[in-house]
Amino acid sequence: MNKKAKKFDYVLAVIFVFLVIITIYPFLNVLAISFNDSTDTIKNVNFIIPRKFTLSNYKYVFKDGGIAMPAVISVTRTIIGTIVGIVCTSMVAYTLSRRDFVLRKPFQLLFVITMYVSGGMIPEYLLIIRTLKLGNNFMVYILPGLMWVYNMILVRSYIDGLPMALQEAAKLDGANDFQIWYKVVMPLCKPVIATVGLYYAVGQWNSFQDTLLLVTDDKLYTLQYVLYNYLNQASSLKSLVNNSSSAEAMAASLAHASTATSIRMTVTIVVVTPIILVYPIFQRFFTKGIMIGAVKG
């Protein structure tokens, strides 16, 4: 049995190593291309170590503040959107978790319905642009996504699992609902708050469709929208290469395509790096036992 167990462990180790390789390779490939000379990249894009190391791609991306302002907009909307989302989500979740709230079930039903039924893109566009007049306004990134129902359900379910004795004790001590939410419920909800906070942060950071549909002012463009434009440019250049007839035109198209590919990969690295750095900070809250010692039996 020991030999069979060891063989099984070896097989698992090989499988896991294989999975790690195929998972990490695409990222290493993108990273290598971003640091590789653009004219050399066109020869072969399947490598994980830069053959001709250069910082020219990053200099091009950051020159003249090309992505500086979009980066500031993306960071700002991510921070504000995450904080506001956490506050609104936790408040609504706490309210719907109160058993003495008479309209708890009707409101829960209304929230759940919105997960399956929506007005559609055109009514949403008209509401945001004509009624709320948020076109070319920074708040267009915050208000429409003020609260995600799925995140609210997660927080409410977590609050339902907390001992009611804590809230009742705070109430006997004279605390109002806001104080109970802020001083009792929120500290105990750190794991789920960290989880939904990460959801909000990733959603805000990766979002570009709201910029595409609702924003025409280039001062409000986000980093992801800039990346989206680079992707479109690279696709257009690829089509140009395929349709080129003369050798000179093809060579020029290939040169532009290689540069576009390098810039696209560079912007991709710039976009994903903050999430890679922030995620480990939030991850430690996922398994932290906040409830240990909260109630002594």
mmCIF file with all atom_site columns, C-alpha atoms in Angstrom, residues 91-294:
data_model
loop_
_atom_site.group_PDB
_atom_site.id
_atom_site.type_symbol
_atom_site.label_atom_id
_atom_site.label_alt_id
_atom_site.label_comp_id
_atom_site.label_asym_id
_atom_site.label_entity_id
_atom_site.label_seq_id
_atom_site.pdbx_PDB_ins_code
_atom_site.Cartn_x
_atom_site.Cartn_y
_atom_site.Cartn_z
_atom_site.occupancy
_atom_site.B_iso_or_equiv
_atom_site.pdbx_formal_charge
_atom_site.auth_seq_id
_atom_site.auth_comp_id
_atom_site.auth_asym_id
_atom_site.auth_atom_id
_atom_site.pdbx_PDB_model_num
ATOM 1   C CA . MET A 1 91  ? -25.879 48.468 5.425   1.00 0.00 ? 91  MET A CA 1
ATOM 2   C CA . VAL A 1 92  ? -28.532 46.858 3.235   1.00 0.00 ? 92  VAL A CA 1
ATOM 3   C CA . ALA A 1 93  ? -27.421 43.366 4.298   1.00 0.00 ? 93  ALA A CA 1
ATOM 4   C CA . TYR A 1 94  ? -27.653 44.301 7.974   1.00 0.00 ? 94  TYR A CA 1
ATOM 5   C CA . THR A 1 95  ? -31.113 45.811 7.470   1.00 0.00 ? 95  THR A CA 1
ATOM 6   C CA . LEU A 1 96  ? -32.416 42.723 5.662   1.00 0.00 ? 96  LEU A CA 1
ATOM 7   C CA . SER A 1 97  ? -30.951 40.474 8.352   1.00 0.00 ? 97  SER A CA 1
ATOM 8   C CA . ARG A 1 98  ? -33.002 42.145 11.081  1.00 0.00 ? 98  ARG A CA 1
ATOM 9   C CA . ARG A 1 99  ? -35.833 39.814 12.006  1.00 0.00 ? 99  ARG A CA 1
ATOM 10  C CA . ASP A 1 100 ? -37.899 42.711 13.342  1.00 0.00 ? 100 ASP A CA 1
ATOM 11  C CA . PHE A 1 101 ? -37.887 44.402 9.922   1.00 0.00 ? 101 PHE A CA 1
ATOM 12  C CA . VAL A 1 102 ? -41.460 43.861 8.701   1.00 0.00 ? 102 VAL A CA 1
ATOM 13  C CA . LEU A 1 103 ? -40.724 44.322 4.976   1.00 0.00 ? 103 LEU A CA 1
ATOM 14  C CA . ARG A 1 104 ? -37.644 42.135 4.984   1.00 0.00 ? 104 ARG A CA 1
ATOM 15  C CA . LYS A 1 105 ? -39.009 39.381 2.712   1.00 0.00 ? 105 LYS A CA 1
ATOM 16  C CA . PRO A 1 106 ? -40.614 41.686 0.087   1.00 0.00 ? 106 PRO A CA 1
ATOM 17  C CA . PHE A 1 107 ? -37.396 43.689 -0.230  1.00 0.00 ? 107 PHE A CA 1
ATOM 18  C CA . GLN A 1 108 ? -35.335 40.515 -0.480  1.00 0.00 ? 108 GLN A CA 1
ATOM 19  C CA . LEU A 1 109 ? -37.591 39.306 -3.281  1.00 0.00 ? 109 LEU A CA 1
ATOM 20  C CA . LEU A 1 110 ? -37.253 42.616 -5.140  1.00 0.00 ? 110 LEU A CA 1
ATOM 21  C CA . PHE A 1 111 ? -33.461 42.483 -4.884  1.00 0.00 ? 111 PHE A CA 1
ATOM 22  C CA . VAL A 1 112 ? -33.312 38.871 -6.096  1.00 0.00 ? 112 VAL A CA 1
ATOM 23  C CA . ILE A 1 113 ? -35.557 39.653 -9.081  1.00 0.00 ? 113 ILE A CA 1
ATOM 24  C CA . THR A 1 114 ? -33.030 42.219 -10.299 1.00 0.00 ? 114 THR A CA 1
ATOM 25  C CA . MET A 1 115 ? -30.445 39.429 -10.609 1.00 0.00 ? 115 MET A CA 1
ATOM 26  C CA . TYR A 1 116 ? -32.563 37.692 -13.264 1.00 0.00 ? 116 TYR A CA 1
ATOM 27  C CA . VAL A 1 117 ? -34.523 40.536 -14.882 1.00 0.00 ? 117 VAL A CA 1
ATOM 28  C CA . SER A 1 118 ? -33.107 43.840 -16.123 1.00 0.00 ? 118 SER A CA 1
ATOM 29  C CA . GLY A 1 119 ? -34.371 46.701 -18.241 1.00 0.00 ? 119 GLY A CA 1
ATOM 30  C CA . GLY A 1 120 ? -31.730 46.149 -20.899 1.00 0.00 ? 120 GLY A CA 1
ATOM 31  C CA . MET A 1 121 ? -28.903 48.258 -22.275 1.00 0.00 ? 121 MET A CA 1
ATOM 32  C CA . ILE A 1 122 ? -31.007 50.970 -23.956 1.00 0.00 ? 122 ILE A CA 1
ATOM 33  C CA . PRO A 1 123 ? -33.221 51.801 -20.927 1.00 0.00 ? 123 PRO A CA 1
ATOM 34  C CA . GLU A 1 124 ? -30.125 51.740 -18.727 1.00 0.00 ? 124 GLU A CA 1
ATOM 35  C CA . TYR A 1 125 ? -28.338 54.110 -21.104 1.00 0.00 ? 125 TYR A CA 1
ATOM 36  C CA . LEU A 1 126 ? -31.317 56.496 -21.181 1.00 0.00 ? 126 LEU A CA 1
ATOM 37  C CA . LEU A 1 127 ? -31.638 56.396 -17.400 1.00 0.00 ? 127 LEU A CA 1
ATOM 38  C CA . ILE A 1 128 ? -27.971 57.198 -16.806 1.00 0.00 ? 128 ILE A CA 1
ATOM 39  C CA . ILE A 1 129 ? -27.487 59.759 -19.589 1.00 0.00 ? 129 ILE A CA 1
ATOM 40  C CA . ARG A 1 130 ? -30.853 61.561 -19.821 1.00 0.00 ? 130 ARG A CA 1
ATOM 41  C CA . THR A 1 131 ? -32.472 61.121 -16.411 1.00 0.00 ? 131 THR A CA 1
ATOM 42  C CA . LEU A 1 132 ? -29.484 61.068 -14.062 1.00 0.00 ? 132 LEU A CA 1
ATOM 43  C CA . LYS A 1 133 ? -27.341 63.152 -16.457 1.00 0.00 ? 133 LYS A CA 1
ATOM 44  C CA . LEU A 1 134 ? -24.161 61.290 -15.571 1.00 0.00 ? 134 LEU A CA 1
ATOM 45  C CA . GLY A 1 135 ? -22.648 61.343 -19.048 1.00 0.00 ? 135 GLY A CA 1
ATOM 46  C CA . ASN A 1 136 ? -18.985 62.421 -18.953 1.00 0.00 ? 136 ASN A CA 1
ATOM 47  C CA . ASN A 1 137 ? -19.223 62.557 -15.171 1.00 0.00 ? 137 ASN A CA 1
ATOM 48  C CA . PHE A 1 138 ? -16.909 60.617 -12.874 1.00 0.00 ? 138 PHE A CA 1
ATOM 49  C CA . MET A 1 139 ? -19.903 59.477 -10.813 1.00 0.00 ? 139 MET A CA 1
ATOM 50  C CA . VAL A 1 140 ? -21.001 57.348 -13.776 1.00 0.00 ? 140 VAL A CA 1
ATOM 51  C CA . TYR A 1 141 ? -18.381 54.896 -12.534 1.00 0.00 ? 141 TYR A CA 1
ATOM 52  C CA . ILE A 1 142 ? -19.755 54.844 -8.982  1.00 0.00 ? 142 ILE A CA 1
ATOM 53  C CA . LEU A 1 143 ? -23.536 55.293 -8.808  1.00 0.00 ? 143 LEU A CA 1
ATOM 54  C CA . PRO A 1 144 ? -24.763 52.672 -11.338 1.00 0.00 ? 144 PRO A CA 1
ATOM 55  C CA . GLY A 1 145 ? -22.788 49.944 -9.559  1.00 0.00 ? 145 GLY A CA 1
ATOM 56  C CA . LEU A 1 146 ? -23.386 51.182 -6.054  1.00 0.00 ? 146 LEU A CA 1
ATOM 57  C CA . MET A 1 147 ? -24.365 47.728 -4.797  1.00 0.00 ? 147 MET A CA 1
ATOM 58  C CA . TRP A 1 148 ? -24.234 44.233 -6.253  1.00 0.00 ? 148 TRP A CA 1
ATOM 59  C CA . VAL A 1 149 ? -27.121 42.050 -5.101  1.00 0.00 ? 149 VAL A CA 1
ATOM 60  C CA . TYR A 1 150 ? -24.964 38.912 -5.075  1.00 0.00 ? 150 TYR A CA 1
ATOM 61  C CA . ASN A 1 151 ? -22.494 40.557 -2.691  1.00 0.00 ? 151 ASN A CA 1
ATOM 62  C CA . MET A 1 152 ? -25.347 41.752 -0.505  1.00 0.00 ? 152 MET A CA 1
ATOM 63  C CA . ILE A 1 153 ? -26.689 38.212 -0.239  1.00 0.00 ? 153 ILE A CA 1
ATOM 64  C CA . LEU A 1 154 ? -23.243 36.962 0.784   1.00 0.00 ? 154 LEU A CA 1
ATOM 65  C CA . VAL A 1 155 ? -22.948 39.550 3.553   1.00 0.00 ? 155 VAL A CA 1
ATOM 66  C CA . ARG A 1 156 ? -26.519 39.038 4.733   1.00 0.00 ? 156 ARG A CA 1
ATOM 67  C CA . SER A 1 157 ? -26.002 35.262 4.931   1.00 0.00 ? 157 SER A CA 1
ATOM 68  C CA . TYR A 1 158 ? -22.841 35.825 6.973   1.00 0.00 ? 158 TYR A CA 1
ATOM 69  C CA . ILE A 1 159 ? -24.652 38.206 9.341   1.00 0.00 ? 159 ILE A CA 1
ATOM 70  C CA . ASP A 1 160 ? -27.452 35.654 9.762   1.00 0.00 ? 160 ASP A CA 1
ATOM 71  C CA . GLY A 1 161 ? -24.839 33.240 11.094  1.00 0.00 ? 161 GLY A CA 1
ATOM 72  C CA . LEU A 1 162 ? -23.644 35.647 13.790  1.00 0.00 ? 162 LEU A CA 1
ATOM 73  C CA . PRO A 1 163 ? -24.984 35.212 17.332  1.00 0.00 ? 163 PRO A CA 1
ATOM 74  C CA . MET A 1 164 ? -27.954 37.495 17.902  1.00 0.00 ? 164 MET A CA 1
ATOM 75  C CA . ALA A 1 165 ? -26.859 37.747 21.535  1.00 0.00 ? 165 ALA A CA 1
ATOM 76  C CA . LEU A 1 166 ? -24.195 40.265 20.516  1.00 0.00 ? 166 LEU A CA 1
ATOM 77  C CA . GLN A 1 167 ? -26.691 42.603 18.874  1.00 0.00 ? 167 GLN A CA 1
ATOM 78  C CA . GLU A 1 168 ? -29.178 42.202 21.726  1.00 0.00 ? 168 GLU A CA 1
ATOM 79  C CA . ALA A 1 169 ? -26.492 42.966 24.288  1.00 0.00 ? 169 ALA A CA 1
ATOM 80  C CA . ALA A 1 170 ? -25.478 46.101 22.401  1.00 0.00 ? 170 ALA A CA 1
ATOM 81  C CA . LYS A 1 171 ? -29.116 47.153 22.217  1.00 0.00 ? 171 LYS A CA 1
ATOM 82  C CA . LEU A 1 172 ? -29.528 46.715 25.981  1.00 0.00 ? 172 LEU A CA 1
ATOM 83  C CA . ASP A 1 173 ? -26.493 48.927 26.461  1.00 0.00 ? 173 ASP A CA 1
ATOM 84  C CA . GLY A 1 174 ? -28.272 51.706 24.576  1.00 0.00 ? 174 GLY A CA 1
ATOM 85  C CA . ALA A 1 175 ? -26.726 51.327 21.115  1.00 0.00 ? 175 ALA A CA 1
ATOM 86  C CA . ASN A 1 176 ? -28.852 52.325 18.133  1.00 0.00 ? 176 ASN A CA 1
ATOM 87  C CA . ASP A 1 177 ? -29.013 50.440 14.831  1.00 0.00 ? 177 ASP A CA 1
ATOM 88  C CA . PHE A 1 178 ? -26.205 52.451 13.266  1.00 0.00 ? 178 PHE A CA 1
ATOM 89  C CA . GLN A 1 179 ? -23.920 51.825 16.242  1.00 0.00 ? 179 GLN A CA 1
ATOM 90  C CA . ILE A 1 180 ? -24.758 48.118 16.200  1.00 0.00 ? 180 ILE A CA 1
ATOM 91  C CA . TRP A 1 181 ? -23.939 47.941 12.489  1.00 0.00 ? 181 TRP A CA 1
ATOM 92  C CA . TYR A 1 182 ? -20.695 49.911 12.800  1.00 0.00 ? 182 TYR A CA 1
ATOM 93  C CA . LYS A 1 183 ? -19.311 48.710 16.133  1.00 0.00 ? 183 LYS A CA 1
ATOM 94  C CA . VAL A 1 184 ? -20.664 45.149 16.431  1.00 0.00 ? 184 VAL A CA 1
ATOM 95  C CA . VAL A 1 185 ? -21.598 43.711 13.030  1.00 0.00 ? 185 VAL A CA 1
ATOM 96  C CA . MET A 1 186 ? -18.889 45.217 10.814  1.00 0.00 ? 186 MET A CA 1
ATOM 97  C CA . PRO A 1 187 ? -15.896 44.079 12.932  1.00 0.00 ? 187 PRO A CA 1
ATOM 98  C CA . LEU A 1 188 ? -17.268 40.527 12.962  1.00 0.00 ? 188 LEU A CA 1
ATOM 99  C CA . CYS A 1 189 ? -17.830 40.558 9.198   1.00 0.00 ? 189 CYS A CA 1
ATOM 100 C CA . LYS A 1 190 ? -14.228 41.271 8.202   1.00 0.00 ? 190 LYS A CA 1
ATOM 101 C CA . PRO A 1 191 ? -13.749 37.988 6.291   1.00 0.00 ? 191 PRO A CA 1
ATOM 102 C CA . VAL A 1 192 ? -16.854 38.410 4.109   1.00 0.00 ? 192 VAL A CA 1
ATOM 103 C CA . ILE A 1 193 ? -16.258 42.170 3.809   1.00 0.00 ? 193 ILE A CA 1
ATOM 104 C CA . ALA A 1 194 ? -12.748 41.458 2.530   1.00 0.00 ? 194 ALA A CA 1
ATOM 105 C CA . THR A 1 195 ? -14.193 38.974 0.048   1.00 0.00 ? 195 THR A CA 1
ATOM 106 C CA . VAL A 1 196 ? -16.867 41.272 -1.385  1.00 0.00 ? 196 VAL A CA 1
ATOM 107 C CA . GLY A 1 197 ? -14.397 44.148 -1.241  1.00 0.00 ? 197 GLY A CA 1
ATOM 108 C CA . LEU A 1 198 ? -12.087 42.190 -3.508  1.00 0.00 ? 198 LEU A CA 1
ATOM 109 C CA . TYR A 1 199 ? -15.022 41.476 -5.820  1.00 0.00 ? 199 TYR A CA 1
ATOM 110 C CA . TYR A 1 200 ? -15.830 45.180 -6.010  1.00 0.00 ? 200 TYR A CA 1
ATOM 111 C CA . ALA A 1 201 ? -12.192 46.160 -6.526  1.00 0.00 ? 201 ALA A CA 1
ATOM 112 C CA . VAL A 1 202 ? -11.618 43.657 -9.331  1.00 0.00 ? 202 VAL A CA 1
ATOM 113 C CA . GLY A 1 203 ? -14.922 44.580 -10.977 1.00 0.00 ? 203 GLY A CA 1
ATOM 114 C CA . GLN A 1 204 ? -14.168 48.311 -10.848 1.00 0.00 ? 204 GLN A CA 1
ATOM 115 C CA . TRP A 1 205 ? -10.575 47.857 -11.983 1.00 0.00 ? 205 TRP A CA 1
ATOM 116 C CA . ASN A 1 206 ? -11.417 45.624 -14.955 1.00 0.00 ? 206 ASN A CA 1
ATOM 117 C CA . SER A 1 207 ? -14.482 47.523 -16.138 1.00 0.00 ? 207 SER A CA 1
ATOM 118 C CA . PHE A 1 208 ? -14.269 49.284 -19.500 1.00 0.00 ? 208 PHE A CA 1
ATOM 119 C CA . GLN A 1 209 ? -17.740 48.940 -21.033 1.00 0.00 ? 209 GLN A CA 1
ATOM 120 C CA . ASP A 1 210 ? -19.118 51.851 -19.005 1.00 0.00 ? 210 ASP A CA 1
ATOM 121 C CA . THR A 1 211 ? -16.350 54.031 -20.437 1.00 0.00 ? 211 THR A CA 1
ATOM 122 C CA . LEU A 1 212 ? -17.063 52.735 -23.926 1.00 0.00 ? 212 LEU A CA 1
ATOM 123 C CA . LEU A 1 213 ? -20.811 53.375 -23.741 1.00 0.00 ? 213 LEU A CA 1
ATOM 124 C CA . LEU A 1 214 ? -21.180 56.338 -21.405 1.00 0.00 ? 214 LEU A CA 1
ATOM 125 C CA . VAL A 1 215 ? -18.010 58.436 -21.607 1.00 0.00 ? 215 VAL A CA 1
ATOM 126 C CA . THR A 1 216 ? -16.711 60.503 -24.514 1.00 0.00 ? 216 THR A CA 1
ATOM 127 C CA . ASP A 1 217 ? -14.396 62.810 -22.567 1.00 0.00 ? 217 ASP A CA 1
ATOM 128 C CA . ASP A 1 218 ? -10.837 61.484 -22.902 1.00 0.00 ? 218 ASP A CA 1
ATOM 129 C CA . LYS A 1 219 ? -10.000 62.959 -19.475 1.00 0.00 ? 219 LYS A CA 1
ATOM 130 C CA . LEU A 1 220 ? -12.235 60.270 -17.930 1.00 0.00 ? 220 LEU A CA 1
ATOM 131 C CA . TYR A 1 221 ? -10.869 57.320 -19.904 1.00 0.00 ? 221 TYR A CA 1
ATOM 132 C CA . THR A 1 222 ? -9.808  54.384 -17.750 1.00 0.00 ? 222 THR A CA 1
ATOM 133 C CA . LEU A 1 223 ? -6.708  52.262 -18.089 1.00 0.00 ? 223 LEU A CA 1
ATOM 134 C CA . GLN A 1 224 ? -8.763  49.279 -19.226 1.00 0.00 ? 224 GLN A CA 1
ATOM 135 C CA . TYR A 1 225 ? -10.399 51.342 -21.962 1.00 0.00 ? 225 TYR A CA 1
ATOM 136 C CA . VAL A 1 226 ? -6.939  52.327 -23.210 1.00 0.00 ? 226 VAL A CA 1
ATOM 137 C CA . LEU A 1 227 ? -6.012  48.632 -23.270 1.00 0.00 ? 227 LEU A CA 1
ATOM 138 C CA . TYR A 1 228 ? -9.248  47.917 -25.158 1.00 0.00 ? 228 TYR A CA 1
ATOM 139 C CA . ASN A 1 229 ? -8.227  50.462 -27.790 1.00 0.00 ? 229 ASN A CA 1
ATOM 140 C CA . TYR A 1 230 ? -4.789  48.875 -28.090 1.00 0.00 ? 230 TYR A CA 1
ATOM 141 C CA . LEU A 1 231 ? -6.414  45.486 -28.627 1.00 0.00 ? 231 LEU A CA 1
ATOM 142 C CA . ASN A 1 232 ? -8.581  46.915 -31.401 1.00 0.00 ? 232 ASN A CA 1
ATOM 143 C CA . GLN A 1 233 ? -5.577  48.563 -33.016 1.00 0.00 ? 233 GLN A CA 1
ATOM 144 C CA . ALA A 1 234 ? -3.639  45.301 -32.903 1.00 0.00 ? 234 ALA A CA 1
ATOM 145 C CA . SER A 1 235 ? -6.562  43.455 -34.524 1.00 0.00 ? 235 SER A CA 1
ATOM 146 C CA . SER A 1 236 ? -6.809  46.085 -37.258 1.00 0.00 ? 236 SER A CA 1
ATOM 147 C CA . LEU A 1 237 ? -3.087  45.842 -37.954 1.00 0.00 ? 237 LEU A CA 1
ATOM 148 C CA . LYS A 1 238 ? -3.339  42.064 -38.124 1.00 0.00 ? 238 LYS A CA 1
ATOM 149 C CA . SER A 1 239 ? -6.063  42.358 -40.751 1.00 0.00 ? 239 SER A CA 1
ATOM 150 C CA . LEU A 1 240 ? -3.889  44.850 -42.635 1.00 0.00 ? 240 LEU A CA 1
ATOM 151 C CA . VAL A 1 241 ? -1.022  42.363 -42.649 1.00 0.00 ? 241 VAL A CA 1
ATOM 152 C CA . ASN A 1 242 ? -3.270  39.608 -43.999 1.00 0.00 ? 242 ASN A CA 1
ATOM 153 C CA . ASN A 1 243 ? -4.604  41.849 -46.738 1.00 0.00 ? 243 ASN A CA 1
ATOM 154 C CA . SER A 1 244 ? -1.267  43.347 -47.817 1.00 0.00 ? 244 SER A CA 1
ATOM 155 C CA . SER A 1 245 ? -0.268  42.548 -51.393 1.00 0.00 ? 245 SER A CA 1
ATOM 156 C CA . SER A 1 246 ? 3.150   44.110 -51.917 1.00 0.00 ? 246 SER A CA 1
ATOM 157 C CA . ALA A 1 247 ? 6.250   43.036 -50.040 1.00 0.00 ? 247 ALA A CA 1
ATOM 158 C CA . GLU A 1 248 ? 6.986   46.581 -48.830 1.00 0.00 ? 248 GLU A CA 1
ATOM 159 C CA . ALA A 1 249 ? 3.457   47.080 -47.544 1.00 0.00 ? 249 ALA A CA 1
ATOM 160 C CA . MET A 1 250 ? 3.583   43.740 -45.777 1.00 0.00 ? 250 MET A CA 1
ATOM 161 C CA . ALA A 1 251 ? 6.926   44.554 -44.172 1.00 0.00 ? 251 ALA A CA 1
ATOM 162 C CA . ALA A 1 252 ? 5.640   47.907 -42.937 1.00 0.00 ? 252 ALA A CA 1
ATOM 163 C CA . SER A 1 253 ? 2.452   46.300 -41.652 1.00 0.00 ? 253 SER A CA 1
ATOM 164 C CA . LEU A 1 254 ? 4.415   43.614 -39.836 1.00 0.00 ? 254 LEU A CA 1
ATOM 165 C CA . ALA A 1 255 ? 6.614   46.239 -38.192 1.00 0.00 ? 255 ALA A CA 1
ATOM 166 C CA . HIS A 1 256 ? 3.557   48.150 -36.974 1.00 0.00 ? 256 HIS A CA 1
ATOM 167 C CA . ALA A 1 257 ? 1.881   44.926 -35.870 1.00 0.00 ? 257 ALA A CA 1
ATOM 168 C CA . SER A 1 258 ? 4.913   43.854 -33.846 1.00 0.00 ? 258 SER A CA 1
ATOM 169 C CA . THR A 1 259 ? 5.031   47.246 -32.125 1.00 0.00 ? 259 THR A CA 1
ATOM 170 C CA . ALA A 1 260 ? 1.294   47.091 -31.411 1.00 0.00 ? 260 ALA A CA 1
ATOM 171 C CA . THR A 1 261 ? 1.677   43.593 -29.965 1.00 0.00 ? 261 THR A CA 1
ATOM 172 C CA . SER A 1 262 ? 4.491   44.701 -27.669 1.00 0.00 ? 262 SER A CA 1
ATOM 173 C CA . ILE A 1 263 ? 2.566   47.756 -26.497 1.00 0.00 ? 263 ILE A CA 1
ATOM 174 C CA . ARG A 1 264 ? -0.550  45.669 -25.954 1.00 0.00 ? 264 ARG A CA 1
ATOM 175 C CA . MET A 1 265 ? 1.354   43.218 -23.771 1.00 0.00 ? 265 MET A CA 1
ATOM 176 C CA . THR A 1 266 ? 2.991   46.089 -21.885 1.00 0.00 ? 266 THR A CA 1
ATOM 177 C CA . VAL A 1 267 ? -0.341  47.702 -21.077 1.00 0.00 ? 267 VAL A CA 1
ATOM 178 C CA . THR A 1 268 ? -1.674  44.274 -20.048 1.00 0.00 ? 268 THR A CA 1
ATOM 179 C CA . ILE A 1 269 ? 1.130   43.919 -17.496 1.00 0.00 ? 269 ILE A CA 1
ATOM 180 C CA . VAL A 1 270 ? 0.486   47.428 -16.202 1.00 0.00 ? 270 VAL A CA 1
ATOM 181 C CA . VAL A 1 271 ? -3.215  46.619 -15.811 1.00 0.00 ? 271 VAL A CA 1
ATOM 182 C CA . VAL A 1 272 ? -2.900  43.253 -14.026 1.00 0.00 ? 272 VAL A CA 1
ATOM 183 C CA . THR A 1 273 ? 0.029   44.109 -11.724 1.00 0.00 ? 273 THR A CA 1
ATOM 184 C CA . PRO A 1 274 ? -2.022  46.036 -9.102  1.00 0.00 ? 274 PRO A CA 1
ATOM 185 C CA . ILE A 1 275 ? -4.481  43.156 -8.734  1.00 0.00 ? 275 ILE A CA 1
ATOM 186 C CA . ILE A 1 276 ? -1.625  40.662 -8.355  1.00 0.00 ? 276 ILE A CA 1
ATOM 187 C CA . LEU A 1 277 ? -0.083  42.828 -5.621  1.00 0.00 ? 277 LEU A CA 1
ATOM 188 C CA . VAL A 1 278 ? -3.329  43.560 -3.773  1.00 0.00 ? 278 VAL A CA 1
ATOM 189 C CA . TYR A 1 279 ? -4.869  40.077 -3.789  1.00 0.00 ? 279 TYR A CA 1
ATOM 190 C CA . PRO A 1 280 ? -2.485  38.490 -1.224  1.00 0.00 ? 280 PRO A CA 1
ATOM 191 C CA . ILE A 1 281 ? -3.307  41.284 1.239   1.00 0.00 ? 281 ILE A CA 1
ATOM 192 C CA . PHE A 1 282 ? -7.026  40.472 1.121   1.00 0.00 ? 282 PHE A CA 1
ATOM 193 C CA . GLN A 1 283 ? -6.527  36.721 0.987   1.00 0.00 ? 283 GLN A CA 1
ATOM 194 C CA . ARG A 1 284 ? -5.422  36.495 4.607   1.00 0.00 ? 284 ARG A CA 1
ATOM 195 C CA . PHE A 1 285 ? -8.867  37.656 5.745   1.00 0.00 ? 285 PHE A CA 1
ATOM 196 C CA . PHE A 1 286 ? -10.685 34.838 3.958   1.00 0.00 ? 286 PHE A CA 1
ATOM 197 C CA . THR A 1 287 ? -9.825  32.199 6.524   1.00 0.00 ? 287 THR A CA 1
ATOM 198 C CA . LYS A 1 288 ? -9.279  34.377 9.576   1.00 0.00 ? 288 LYS A CA 1
ATOM 199 C CA . GLY A 1 289 ? -11.576 33.334 12.402  1.00 0.00 ? 289 GLY A CA 1
ATOM 200 C CA . ILE A 1 290 ? -13.006 36.613 13.601  1.00 0.00 ? 290 ILE A CA 1
ATOM 201 C CA . MET A 1 291 ? -15.699 34.873 15.657  1.00 0.00 ? 291 MET A CA 1
ATOM 202 C CA . ILE A 1 292 ? -13.212 33.019 17.890  1.00 0.00 ? 292 ILE A CA 1
ATOM 203 C CA . GLY A 1 293 ? -13.793 34.162 21.438  1.00 0.00 ? 293 GLY A CA 1
ATOM 204 C CA . ALA A 1 294 ? -16.660 36.501 20.500  1.00 0.00 ? 294 ALA A CA 1
#
